[in-house]
Coordinates of C-alpha atoms and ligand atoms in Angstrom, one line a residue:
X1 CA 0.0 0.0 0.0
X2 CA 1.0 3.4 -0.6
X3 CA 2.1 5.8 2.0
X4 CA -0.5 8.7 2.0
X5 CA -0.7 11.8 3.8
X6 CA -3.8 13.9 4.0
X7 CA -3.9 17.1 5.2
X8 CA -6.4 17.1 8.6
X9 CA -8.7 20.1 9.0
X10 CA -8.8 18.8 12.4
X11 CA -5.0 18.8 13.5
X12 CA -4.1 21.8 10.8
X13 CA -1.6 19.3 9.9
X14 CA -0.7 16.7 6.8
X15 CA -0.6 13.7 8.5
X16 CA 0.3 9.7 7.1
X17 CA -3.4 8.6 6.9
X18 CA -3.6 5.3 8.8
X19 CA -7.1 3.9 8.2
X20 CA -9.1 1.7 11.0
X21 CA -9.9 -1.2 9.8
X22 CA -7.6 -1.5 6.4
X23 CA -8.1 -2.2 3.6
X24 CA -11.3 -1.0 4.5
X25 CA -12.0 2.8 4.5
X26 CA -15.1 4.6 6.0
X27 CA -15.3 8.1 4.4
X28 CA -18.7 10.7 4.3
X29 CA -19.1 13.7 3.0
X30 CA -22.1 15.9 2.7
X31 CA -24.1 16.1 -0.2
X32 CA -26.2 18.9 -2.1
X33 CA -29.7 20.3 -0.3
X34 CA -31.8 19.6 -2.9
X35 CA -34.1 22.2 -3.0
X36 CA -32.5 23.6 -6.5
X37 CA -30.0 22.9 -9.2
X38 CA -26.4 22.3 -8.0
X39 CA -23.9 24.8 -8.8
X40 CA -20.3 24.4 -10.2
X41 CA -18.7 25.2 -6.7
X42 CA -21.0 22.4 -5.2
X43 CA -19.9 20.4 -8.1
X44 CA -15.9 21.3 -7.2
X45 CA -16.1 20.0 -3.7
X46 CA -18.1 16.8 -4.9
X47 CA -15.6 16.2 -8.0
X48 CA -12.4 16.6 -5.0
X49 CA -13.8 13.9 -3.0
X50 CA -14.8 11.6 -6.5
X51 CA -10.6 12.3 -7.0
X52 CA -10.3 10.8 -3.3
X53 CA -12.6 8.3 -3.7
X54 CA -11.6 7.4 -6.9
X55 CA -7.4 7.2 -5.7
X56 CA -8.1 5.7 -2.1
X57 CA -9.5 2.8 -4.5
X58 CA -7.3 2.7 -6.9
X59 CA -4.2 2.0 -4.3
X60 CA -6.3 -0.8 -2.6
X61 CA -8.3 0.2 -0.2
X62 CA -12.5 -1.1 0.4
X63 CA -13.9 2.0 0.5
X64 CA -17.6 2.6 1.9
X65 CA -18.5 6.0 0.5
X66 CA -21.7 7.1 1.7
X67 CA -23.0 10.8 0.6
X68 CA -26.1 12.1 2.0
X69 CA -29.1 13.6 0.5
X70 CA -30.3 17.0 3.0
X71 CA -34.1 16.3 1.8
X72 CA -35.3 17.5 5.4
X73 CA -33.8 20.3 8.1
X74 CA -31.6 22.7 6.4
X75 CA -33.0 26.2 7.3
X76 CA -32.3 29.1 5.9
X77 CA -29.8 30.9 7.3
X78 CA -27.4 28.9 10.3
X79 CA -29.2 29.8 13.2
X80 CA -32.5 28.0 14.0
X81 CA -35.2 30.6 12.6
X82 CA -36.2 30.6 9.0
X83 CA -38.1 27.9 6.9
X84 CA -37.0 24.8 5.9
X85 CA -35.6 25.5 2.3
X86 CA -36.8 22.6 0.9
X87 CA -40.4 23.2 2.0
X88 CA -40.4 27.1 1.1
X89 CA -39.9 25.7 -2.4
X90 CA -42.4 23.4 -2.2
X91 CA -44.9 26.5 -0.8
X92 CA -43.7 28.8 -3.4
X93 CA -44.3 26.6 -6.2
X94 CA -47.5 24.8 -5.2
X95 CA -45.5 21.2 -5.0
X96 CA -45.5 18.3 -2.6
X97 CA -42.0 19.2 -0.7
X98 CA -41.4 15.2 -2.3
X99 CA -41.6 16.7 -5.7
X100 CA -39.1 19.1 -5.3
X101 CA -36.6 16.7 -4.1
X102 CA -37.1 14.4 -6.9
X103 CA -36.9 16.7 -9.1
X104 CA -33.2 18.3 -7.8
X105 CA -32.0 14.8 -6.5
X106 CA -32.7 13.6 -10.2
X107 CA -30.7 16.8 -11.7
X108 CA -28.1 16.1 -9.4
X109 CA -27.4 12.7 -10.6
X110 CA -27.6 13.3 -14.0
X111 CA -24.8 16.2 -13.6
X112 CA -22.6 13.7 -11.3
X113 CA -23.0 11.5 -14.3
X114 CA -22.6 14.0 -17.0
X115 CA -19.0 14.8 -14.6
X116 CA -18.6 11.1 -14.2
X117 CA -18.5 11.1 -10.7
X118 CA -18.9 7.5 -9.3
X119 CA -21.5 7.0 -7.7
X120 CA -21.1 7.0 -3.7
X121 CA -21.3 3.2 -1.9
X122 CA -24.6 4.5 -0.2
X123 CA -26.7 8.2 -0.5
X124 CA -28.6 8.1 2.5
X125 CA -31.8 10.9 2.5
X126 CA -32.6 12.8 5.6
X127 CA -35.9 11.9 5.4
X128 CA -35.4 8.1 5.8
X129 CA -33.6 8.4 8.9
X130 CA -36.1 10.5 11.2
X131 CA -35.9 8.2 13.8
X132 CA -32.3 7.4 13.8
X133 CA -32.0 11.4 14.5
X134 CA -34.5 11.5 17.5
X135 CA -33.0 8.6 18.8
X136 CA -29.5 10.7 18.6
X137 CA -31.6 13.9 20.2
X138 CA -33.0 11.8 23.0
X139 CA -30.0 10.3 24.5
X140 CA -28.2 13.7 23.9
X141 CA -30.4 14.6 26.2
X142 CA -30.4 11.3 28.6
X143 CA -26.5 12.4 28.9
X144 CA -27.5 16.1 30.0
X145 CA -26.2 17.8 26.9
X146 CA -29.8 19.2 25.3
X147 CA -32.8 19.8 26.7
X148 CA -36.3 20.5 25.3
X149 CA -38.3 23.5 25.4
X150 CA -42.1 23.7 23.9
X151 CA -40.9 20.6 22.0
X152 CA -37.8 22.0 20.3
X153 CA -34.7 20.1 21.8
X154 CA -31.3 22.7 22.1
X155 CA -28.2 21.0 22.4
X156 CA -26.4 22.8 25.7
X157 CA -23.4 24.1 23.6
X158 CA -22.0 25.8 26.9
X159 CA -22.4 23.2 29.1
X160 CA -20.5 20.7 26.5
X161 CA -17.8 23.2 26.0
X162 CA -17.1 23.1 29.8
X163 CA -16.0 19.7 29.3
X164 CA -14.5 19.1 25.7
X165 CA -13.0 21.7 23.0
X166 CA -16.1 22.2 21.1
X167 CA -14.1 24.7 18.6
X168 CA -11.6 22.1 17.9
X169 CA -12.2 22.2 14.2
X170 CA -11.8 25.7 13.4
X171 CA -9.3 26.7 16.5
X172 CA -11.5 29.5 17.4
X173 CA -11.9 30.9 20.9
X174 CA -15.3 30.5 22.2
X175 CA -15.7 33.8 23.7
X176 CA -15.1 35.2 20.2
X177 CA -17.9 32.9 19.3
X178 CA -19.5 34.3 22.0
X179 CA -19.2 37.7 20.8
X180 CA -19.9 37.9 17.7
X181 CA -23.0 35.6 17.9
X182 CA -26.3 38.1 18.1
X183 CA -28.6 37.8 20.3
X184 CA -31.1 34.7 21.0
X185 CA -32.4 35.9 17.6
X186 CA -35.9 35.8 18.6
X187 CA -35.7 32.4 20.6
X188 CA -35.5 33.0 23.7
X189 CA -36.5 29.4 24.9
X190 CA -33.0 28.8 24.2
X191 CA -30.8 28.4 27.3
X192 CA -27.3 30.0 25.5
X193 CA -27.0 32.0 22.6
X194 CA -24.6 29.2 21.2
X195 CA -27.1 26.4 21.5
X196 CA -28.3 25.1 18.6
X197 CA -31.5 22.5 17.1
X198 CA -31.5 19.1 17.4
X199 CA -35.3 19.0 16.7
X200 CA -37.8 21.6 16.3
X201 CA -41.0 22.1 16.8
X202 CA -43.3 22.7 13.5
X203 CA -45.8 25.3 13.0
X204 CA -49.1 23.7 11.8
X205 CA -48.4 25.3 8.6
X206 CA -45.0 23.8 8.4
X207 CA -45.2 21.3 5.0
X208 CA -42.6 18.3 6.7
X209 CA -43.7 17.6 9.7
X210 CA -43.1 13.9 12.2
X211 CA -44.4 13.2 15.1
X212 CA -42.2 12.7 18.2
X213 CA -42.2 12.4 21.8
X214 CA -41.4 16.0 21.9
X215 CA -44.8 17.0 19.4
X216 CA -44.9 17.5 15.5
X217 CA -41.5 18.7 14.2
X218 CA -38.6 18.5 12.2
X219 CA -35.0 17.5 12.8
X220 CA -32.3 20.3 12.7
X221 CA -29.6 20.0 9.8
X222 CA -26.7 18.9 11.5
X223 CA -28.1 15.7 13.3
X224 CA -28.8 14.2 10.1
X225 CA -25.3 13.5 9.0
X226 CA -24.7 12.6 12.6
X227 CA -27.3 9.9 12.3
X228 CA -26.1 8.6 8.9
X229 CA -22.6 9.0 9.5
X230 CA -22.8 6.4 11.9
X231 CA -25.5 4.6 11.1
X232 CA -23.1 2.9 8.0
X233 CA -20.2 4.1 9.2
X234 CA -20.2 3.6 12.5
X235 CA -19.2 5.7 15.9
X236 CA -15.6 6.3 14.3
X237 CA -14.7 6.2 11.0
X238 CA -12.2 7.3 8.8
X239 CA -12.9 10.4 6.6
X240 CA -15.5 12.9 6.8
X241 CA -15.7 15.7 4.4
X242 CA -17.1 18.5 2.6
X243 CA -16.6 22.1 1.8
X244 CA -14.4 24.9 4.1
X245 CA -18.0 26.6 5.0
X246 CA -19.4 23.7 6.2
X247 CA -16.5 23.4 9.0
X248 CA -17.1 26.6 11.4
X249 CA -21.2 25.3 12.1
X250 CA -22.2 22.0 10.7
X251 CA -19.4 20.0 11.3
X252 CA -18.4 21.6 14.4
X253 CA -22.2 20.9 15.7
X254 CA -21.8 17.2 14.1
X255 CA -18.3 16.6 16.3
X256 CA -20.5 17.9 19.6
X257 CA -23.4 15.6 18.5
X258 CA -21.7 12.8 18.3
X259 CA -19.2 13.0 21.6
X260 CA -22.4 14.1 23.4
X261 CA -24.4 11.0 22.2
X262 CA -21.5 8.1 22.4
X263 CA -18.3 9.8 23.9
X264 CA -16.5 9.4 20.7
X265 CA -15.6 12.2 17.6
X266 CA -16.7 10.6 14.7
X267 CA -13.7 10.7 12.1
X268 CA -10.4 10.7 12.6
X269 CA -9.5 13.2 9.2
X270 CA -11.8 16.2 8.4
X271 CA -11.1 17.0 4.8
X272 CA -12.3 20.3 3.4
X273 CA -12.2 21.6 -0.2
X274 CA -11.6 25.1 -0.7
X275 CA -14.5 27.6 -2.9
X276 CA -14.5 27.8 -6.3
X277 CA -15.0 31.6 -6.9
X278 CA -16.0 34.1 -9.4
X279 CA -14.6 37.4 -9.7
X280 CA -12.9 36.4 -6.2
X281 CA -16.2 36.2 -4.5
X282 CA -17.7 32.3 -3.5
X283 CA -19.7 30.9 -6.0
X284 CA -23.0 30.7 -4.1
X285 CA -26.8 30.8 -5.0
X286 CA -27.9 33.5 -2.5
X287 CA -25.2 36.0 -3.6
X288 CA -26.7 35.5 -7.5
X289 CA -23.0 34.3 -9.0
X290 CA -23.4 31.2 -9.4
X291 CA -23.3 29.4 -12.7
X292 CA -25.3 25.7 -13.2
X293 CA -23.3 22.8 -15.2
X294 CA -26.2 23.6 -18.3
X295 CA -24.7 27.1 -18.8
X296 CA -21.3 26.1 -19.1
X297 CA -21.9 23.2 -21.0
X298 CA -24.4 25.2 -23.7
X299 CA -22.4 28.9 -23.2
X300 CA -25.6 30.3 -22.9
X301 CA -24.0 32.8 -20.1
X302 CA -23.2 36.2 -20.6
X303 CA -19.9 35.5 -18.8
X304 CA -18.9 33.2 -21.2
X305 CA -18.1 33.2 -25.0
X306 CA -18.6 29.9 -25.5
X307 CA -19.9 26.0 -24.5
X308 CA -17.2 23.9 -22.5
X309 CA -17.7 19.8 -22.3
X310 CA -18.0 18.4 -19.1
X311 CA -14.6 16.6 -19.0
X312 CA -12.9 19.9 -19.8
X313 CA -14.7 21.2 -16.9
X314 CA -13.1 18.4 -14.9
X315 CA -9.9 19.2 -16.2
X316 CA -10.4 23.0 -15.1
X317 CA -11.3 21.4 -11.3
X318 CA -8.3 19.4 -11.8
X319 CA -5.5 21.7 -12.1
X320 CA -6.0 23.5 -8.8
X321 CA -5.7 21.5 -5.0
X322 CA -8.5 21.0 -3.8
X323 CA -7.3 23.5 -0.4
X324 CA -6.7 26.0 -2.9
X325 CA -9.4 28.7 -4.3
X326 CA -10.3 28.2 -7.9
X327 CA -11.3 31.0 -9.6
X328 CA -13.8 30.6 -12.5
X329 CA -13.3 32.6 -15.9
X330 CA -13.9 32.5 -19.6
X331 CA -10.2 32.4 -19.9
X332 CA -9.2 29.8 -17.7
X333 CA -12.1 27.2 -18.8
X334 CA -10.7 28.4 -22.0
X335 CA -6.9 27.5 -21.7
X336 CA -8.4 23.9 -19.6
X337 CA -9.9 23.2 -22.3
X338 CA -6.6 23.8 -25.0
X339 CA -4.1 22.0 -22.5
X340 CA -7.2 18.7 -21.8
X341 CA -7.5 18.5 -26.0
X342 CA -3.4 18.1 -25.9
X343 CA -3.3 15.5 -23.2
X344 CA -5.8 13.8 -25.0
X345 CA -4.0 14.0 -27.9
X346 CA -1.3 12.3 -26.8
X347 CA -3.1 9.5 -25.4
X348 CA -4.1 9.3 -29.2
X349 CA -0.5 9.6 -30.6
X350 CA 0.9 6.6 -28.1
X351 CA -1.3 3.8 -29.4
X352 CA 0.6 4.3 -32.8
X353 CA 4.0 5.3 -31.6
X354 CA 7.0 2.9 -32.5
X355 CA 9.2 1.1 -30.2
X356 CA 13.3 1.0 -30.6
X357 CA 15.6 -1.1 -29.2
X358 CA 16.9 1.2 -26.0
X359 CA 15.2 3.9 -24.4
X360 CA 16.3 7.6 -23.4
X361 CA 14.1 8.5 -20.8
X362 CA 13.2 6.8 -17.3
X363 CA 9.1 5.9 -17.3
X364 CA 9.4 3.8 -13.8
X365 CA 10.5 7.0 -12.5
X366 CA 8.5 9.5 -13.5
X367 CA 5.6 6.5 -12.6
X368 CA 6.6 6.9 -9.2
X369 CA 6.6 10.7 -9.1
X370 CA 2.8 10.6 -10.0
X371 CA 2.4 8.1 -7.3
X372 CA 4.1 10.9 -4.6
X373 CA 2.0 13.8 -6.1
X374 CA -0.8 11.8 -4.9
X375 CA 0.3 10.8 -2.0
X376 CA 1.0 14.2 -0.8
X377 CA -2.3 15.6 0.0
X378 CA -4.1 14.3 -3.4
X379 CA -2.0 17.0 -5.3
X380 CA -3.4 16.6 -8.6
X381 CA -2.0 19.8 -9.8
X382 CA 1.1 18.7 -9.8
X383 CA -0.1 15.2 -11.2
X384 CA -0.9 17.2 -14.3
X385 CA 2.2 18.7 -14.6
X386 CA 4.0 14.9 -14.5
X387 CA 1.0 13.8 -17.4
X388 CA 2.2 16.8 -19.2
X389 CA 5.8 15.6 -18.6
X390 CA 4.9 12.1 -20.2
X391 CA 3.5 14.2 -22.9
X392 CA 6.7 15.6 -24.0
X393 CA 8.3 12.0 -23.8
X394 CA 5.5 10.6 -26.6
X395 CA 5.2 14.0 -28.5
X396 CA 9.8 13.4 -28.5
X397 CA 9.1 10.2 -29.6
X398 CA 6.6 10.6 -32.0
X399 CA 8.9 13.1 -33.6
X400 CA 11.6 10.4 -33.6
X401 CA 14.2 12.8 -31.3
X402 CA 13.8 10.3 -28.6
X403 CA 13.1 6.9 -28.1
X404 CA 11.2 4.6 -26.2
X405 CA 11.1 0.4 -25.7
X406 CA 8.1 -1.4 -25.9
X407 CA 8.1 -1.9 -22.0
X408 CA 8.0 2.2 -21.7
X409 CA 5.4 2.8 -24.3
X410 CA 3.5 -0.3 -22.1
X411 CA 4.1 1.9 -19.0
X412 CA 3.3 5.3 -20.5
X413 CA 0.0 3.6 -21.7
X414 CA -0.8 2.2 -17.9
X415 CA 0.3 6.1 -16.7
X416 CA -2.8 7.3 -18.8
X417 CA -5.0 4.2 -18.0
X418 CA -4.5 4.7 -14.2
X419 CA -3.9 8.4 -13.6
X420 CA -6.1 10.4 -16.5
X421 CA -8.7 8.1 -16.8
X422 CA -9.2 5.8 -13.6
X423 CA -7.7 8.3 -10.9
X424 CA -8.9 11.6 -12.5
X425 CA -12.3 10.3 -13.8
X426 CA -11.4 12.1 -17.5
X427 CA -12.7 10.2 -20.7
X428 CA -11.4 10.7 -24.0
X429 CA -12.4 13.3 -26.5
X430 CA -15.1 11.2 -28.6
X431 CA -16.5 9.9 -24.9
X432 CA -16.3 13.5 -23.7
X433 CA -18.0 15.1 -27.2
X434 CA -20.9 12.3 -26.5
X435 CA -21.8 13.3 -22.9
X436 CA -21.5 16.9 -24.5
X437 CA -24.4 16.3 -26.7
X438 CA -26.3 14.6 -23.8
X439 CA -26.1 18.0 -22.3
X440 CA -27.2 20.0 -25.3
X441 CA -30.0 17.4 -25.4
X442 CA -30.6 17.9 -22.2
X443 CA -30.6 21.7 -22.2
X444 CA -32.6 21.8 -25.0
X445 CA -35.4 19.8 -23.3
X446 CA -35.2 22.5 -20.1
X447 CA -35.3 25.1 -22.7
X448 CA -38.7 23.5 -24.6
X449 CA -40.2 23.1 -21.4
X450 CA -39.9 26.6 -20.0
X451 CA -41.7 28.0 -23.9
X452 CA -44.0 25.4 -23.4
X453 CA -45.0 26.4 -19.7
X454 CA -44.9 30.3 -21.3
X455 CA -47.3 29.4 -24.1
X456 CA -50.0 27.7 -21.5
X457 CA -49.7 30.7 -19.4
X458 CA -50.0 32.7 -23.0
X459 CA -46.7 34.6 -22.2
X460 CA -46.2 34.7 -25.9
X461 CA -44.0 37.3 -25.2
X462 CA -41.1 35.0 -23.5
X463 CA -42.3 31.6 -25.9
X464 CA -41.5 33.9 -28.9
X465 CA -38.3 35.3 -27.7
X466 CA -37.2 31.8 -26.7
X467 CA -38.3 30.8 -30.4
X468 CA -35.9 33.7 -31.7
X469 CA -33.2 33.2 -29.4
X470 CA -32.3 30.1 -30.0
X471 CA -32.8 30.9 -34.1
X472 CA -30.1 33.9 -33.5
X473 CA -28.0 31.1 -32.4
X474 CA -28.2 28.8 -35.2
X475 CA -30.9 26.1 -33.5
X476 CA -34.5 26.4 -34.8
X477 CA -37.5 25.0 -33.0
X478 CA -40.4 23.2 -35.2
X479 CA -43.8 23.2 -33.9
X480 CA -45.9 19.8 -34.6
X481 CA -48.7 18.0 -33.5
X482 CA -46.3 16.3 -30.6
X483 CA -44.6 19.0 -29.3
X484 CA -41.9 21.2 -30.3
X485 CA -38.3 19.6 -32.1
X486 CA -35.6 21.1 -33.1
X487 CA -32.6 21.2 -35.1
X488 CA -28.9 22.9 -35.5
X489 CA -28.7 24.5 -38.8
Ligands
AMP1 P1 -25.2 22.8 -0.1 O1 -26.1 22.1 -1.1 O2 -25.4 24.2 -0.2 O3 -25.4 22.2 1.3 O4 -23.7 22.5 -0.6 C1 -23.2 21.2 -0.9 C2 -21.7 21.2 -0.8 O5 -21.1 22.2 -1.7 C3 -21.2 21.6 0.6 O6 -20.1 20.7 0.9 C4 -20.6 23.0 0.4 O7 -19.6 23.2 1.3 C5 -20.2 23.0 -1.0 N1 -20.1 24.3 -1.7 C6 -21.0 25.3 -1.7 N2 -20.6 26.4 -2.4 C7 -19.3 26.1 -2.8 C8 -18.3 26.8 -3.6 N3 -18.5 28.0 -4.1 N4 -17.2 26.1 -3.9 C9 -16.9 24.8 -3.4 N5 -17.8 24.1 -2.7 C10 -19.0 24.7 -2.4
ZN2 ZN1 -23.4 17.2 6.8

C-alpha cells in the first residue's frame, strides 16, 4: 500500500493517513440540499472527493463511500429561525416538498453522471432516517447535553464546552464565538445563545412535519449527517468531508453531537475543499453568482463566449488543490480546455508510436513521481504537470528525437489508464464530445419546457423570444402536433 498523507482540518496538519480497519476505509461527505439545481462550486467539492474516492480505490483500499441527501432540516440561514428550504420551495411553487426533491436529487445525478463522478457506496436521504436522529436527540439529552423547550430540543453548547473543546475544528476561541453571535435571535426558549437545534417544533403550517415524543416537528440540519454517519459508518470512521464553510457550524455541531451522544468524535481526518469563486467572490446561490453545469456546457451565459464539455470542466477542477481557491473565468475554462485536447491528444498519438531497441528517458520513475503527487495531500496539480511531462516523452518520440522500448510505451499507456482516466475520472475526446451532446440534449429539453409552460400561461412574449433566441443562435425549434423539435442548422 502506498504511504498517503492527507492534510487534517482537524489537526491543521498533513498527516500519514492510517485507516481503522484496512483495507477498509469509511469516508462521508455531505451532499447537495436539494431544493435547487447544483452549482459548479458544489460540483468542485463533490468532483475533490470523487478524486479521493476514486485514488483511495485505486491504491487498494475497500472504501464505503456514503453521501447524504439533505431532503429535510436545512434552514435558511445557520441559526434555528427561517423555513425549511426545501419546504419554502415546495410552498412557493405549489408542490409536494417530495416533488421538489425528486426533481433536484434527479438533476443532481444526471450532472454527477454528466462529470462522471462515481456514484457513492450509499446516498442516505434525511428523510429516511427520522428516527435514527431523534434517537441521537433523545440520549443527547439522557446524557445532559440538550434539553427541550415547547418541543424544540437545544443541544447545551456551553455546558459541553465546559468539558470538551467544542471549537476544535476551526481553532476558534469561544468567547469570540460568544461575541460575535447576536442575540437569541428571537428564541429566547434557548438556554445560550450558542445552542443550537436538534429537533424543532413545526408550525401547523410547516409542510414536513413527524411526530415525536417532543410533538410534530422537524429534525435540525446537523443531526442528520450525525445519524447517517454512523448509522453505516459507524461511531468512528475514517474520513469525513465537505466544503471549508461547512466546518465553522455543521461540522463543528456534528463533532458535539456525536461526543455528546456516544463519547467518541466521529472521524479521525476532516477533509475540506476550498471555494470555487468568481470574480474572487464564493460561488453561491444567494449571492446571485453562481453558474449551473447547463450554462457552461451550452455557453448560454453572458460571462462566457462559448460552451465547455463536461470533461474539460473536470480538467479545469483538476489543475487546482483541492485546499486552494479556484477562480472561475472565460479564460481559464478556456486555456483547460486547449491543455485537456493536448493530453488527449497524446493519449491518441501513443497507441501508434513505434518502439526502438533502447530507451532515453526513465518511465518507472516519472511513474513513481505521480504516485508521490498523490500521496501528498491528493496533489493533482502537480499530477498534471507529470502527465504533461509524459507528454513531452511521446510527443519526442513521435517526432523520432527520442526513443522509447516497448516496455515504456506499455508503462506510459498504464500512466494514462491509471492516472487520466481511472484516478482523474477524464474520458477521452469522442467519450467526452458524446456526454456533450447529452447535455445539449438535455438543455434543449429544459429550454422547450420553460416555452411550453410560457405558451399555456399565454406569455407569448417570452415563448417567442425563446423561439428567436435560439434561431439567433443557429438552433430552430419546429412546432408539430407532438410537441416542439428542433434542429442545428
Ligand atoms: P449545499 O447544497 O449548499 O449544502 O452544498 C453542498 C456542498 O457544496 C457543501 O459541501 C458545500 O460546502 C459545497 N459548496 C457550496 N458552495 C461552494 C463553492 N462555491 N465552492 C466549493 N464548494 C461549495
Ligand atoms: Zn453534513
Amino acid at each position: 500500500m502506498e504511504r498517503l498523507f492527507i492534510y487534517n482540518t482537524l489537526t491543521r496538519n498533513k498527516e500519514e493517513f492510517k485507516a481503522i480497519n484496512a483495507p477498509h476505509v469509511g469516508m462521508y461527505v455531505c451532499g447537495p440540499t436539494v431544493y435547487s439545481d447544483v452549482h459548479l462550486g458544489n460540483c468542485r467539492t463533490f468532483m475533490s472527493f470523487d478524486v479521493i474516492y476514486r485514488y483511495l480505490t485505486h491504491i487498494g483500499y475497500k472504501v464505503r463511500y456514503v453521501r447524504n441527501i439533505t431532503d429535510a432540516g436545512h434552514l435558511e440561514g445557520d441559526a434555528d429561525v427561517g423555513e425549511d428550504k426545501i419546504s419554502k420551495k415546495a410552498k412557493l411553487s405549489q408542490l409536494e416538498p417530495m416533488e421538489i426533491v425528486q426533481k433536484y436529487t434527479v438533476g443532481f445525478r444526471d450532472v454527477m453522471n454528466l462529470f462522471n463522478l462515481l456514484p457513492p457506496s450509499i446516498e442516505p436521504t434525511a428523510t429516511g432516517h427520522i428516527i435514527e436522529q431523534q434517537q441521537i436527540a433523545k440520549k443527547i439529552i439522557e446524557n445532559g447535553l440538550a434539553y427541550d423547550v415547547n418541543g424544540t430540543v437545544y443541544f447545551d453548547v456551553e455546558k459541553f464546552a465546559k468539558s470538551h473543546n467544542y471549537t476544535a475544528l476551526t481553532g476558534r476561541k469561544l468567547d469570540e464565538l460568544l461575541e460575535n453571535t447576536r442575540d437569541l435571535d428571537g428564541q429566547e426558549d434557548k438556554r445560550g445563545r450558542l445552542d443550537f437545534a436538534l429537533w424543532i417544533k413545526a408550525k401547523p403550517e410547516h409542510l414536513m412535519q413527524w411526530p415525536s415524543q417532543w410533538g410534530q416537528g422537524f429534525p435540525g440540519w446537523h443531526i442528520e449527517c450525525s445519524a447517517m454517519s454512523t448509522k453505516y459508518l459507524g461511531e468512528q470512521f475514517d474520513i469525513h468531508g465537505g466544503g471549508m464553510d461547512l466546518a465553522p457550524t455543521h461540522h463543528t455541531n456534528e463533532i458535539a453531537q456525536n461526543i455528546a451522544y456516544c463519547g467518541k468524535s466521529p472521524a479521525n481526518y476532516w477533509m475540506h475543499t476550498n471555494m470555487l469563486t468568481v470574480k474572487g467572490q464564493k460561488m453561491s446561490k444567494s449571492l446571485g453568482n453562481s453558474f449551473l453545469p447547463m450554462e457552461l456546457f451550452s455557453g448560454d451565459h453572458e460571462l462566457l463566449s462559448k460552451g465547455y464539455s463536461p470533461m474539460a470542466v473536470r480538467f479545469f477542477m483538476m489543475q487546482t488543490h483541492y485546499r486552494s481557491t479556484l477562480d472561475f473565468s472565460d479564460e481559464a475554462l478556456q486555456a483547460a480546455e486547449k491543455a485537456f485536447n493536448r493530453l488527449m491528444e497524446g493519449y491518441k498519438t501513443l497507441q501508434h508510436l513505434q518502439s526502438s531497441a533502447s530507451s532515453s528517458e526513465d518511465i518507472k520513475a516519472l511513474e513513481r513521481k505521480c504516485y508521490d503527487a498523490m500521496n501528498d495531500d491528493f496533489n493533482t496539480p502537480v499530477l498534471i504537470a507529470h502527465l504533461f511531462e509524459a507528454l513531452r516523452i511521446i510527443n519526442s518520440a513521435n517526432d523520432k528525437k527520442t526513443t522509447l522500448t516497448q516496455v515504456d510505451i506499455e508503462l506510459l499507456k498504464t500512466i494514462y489508464k491509471h492516472f487520466v482516466f481511472d484516478v482523474m475520472g477524464l474520458k477521452t475526446e469522442e467519450e467526452g464530445n458524446n456526454k456533450a451532446g447529452t447535455a445539449l440534449e438535455k438543455v434543449m429539453n429544459l429550454v422547450l419546457d420553460m416555452r411550453t409552460k410560457a405558451k399555456a400561461n399565454k406569455d407569448f412574449a417570452t415563448s417567442d423570444q425563446i423561439r428567436d433566441k435560439l434561431s439567433e443562435a443557429g438552433i430552430q425549434v419546429k412546432d408539430g402536433k407532438e410537441g416542439a423539435t428542433w434542429t442545428i442548422n
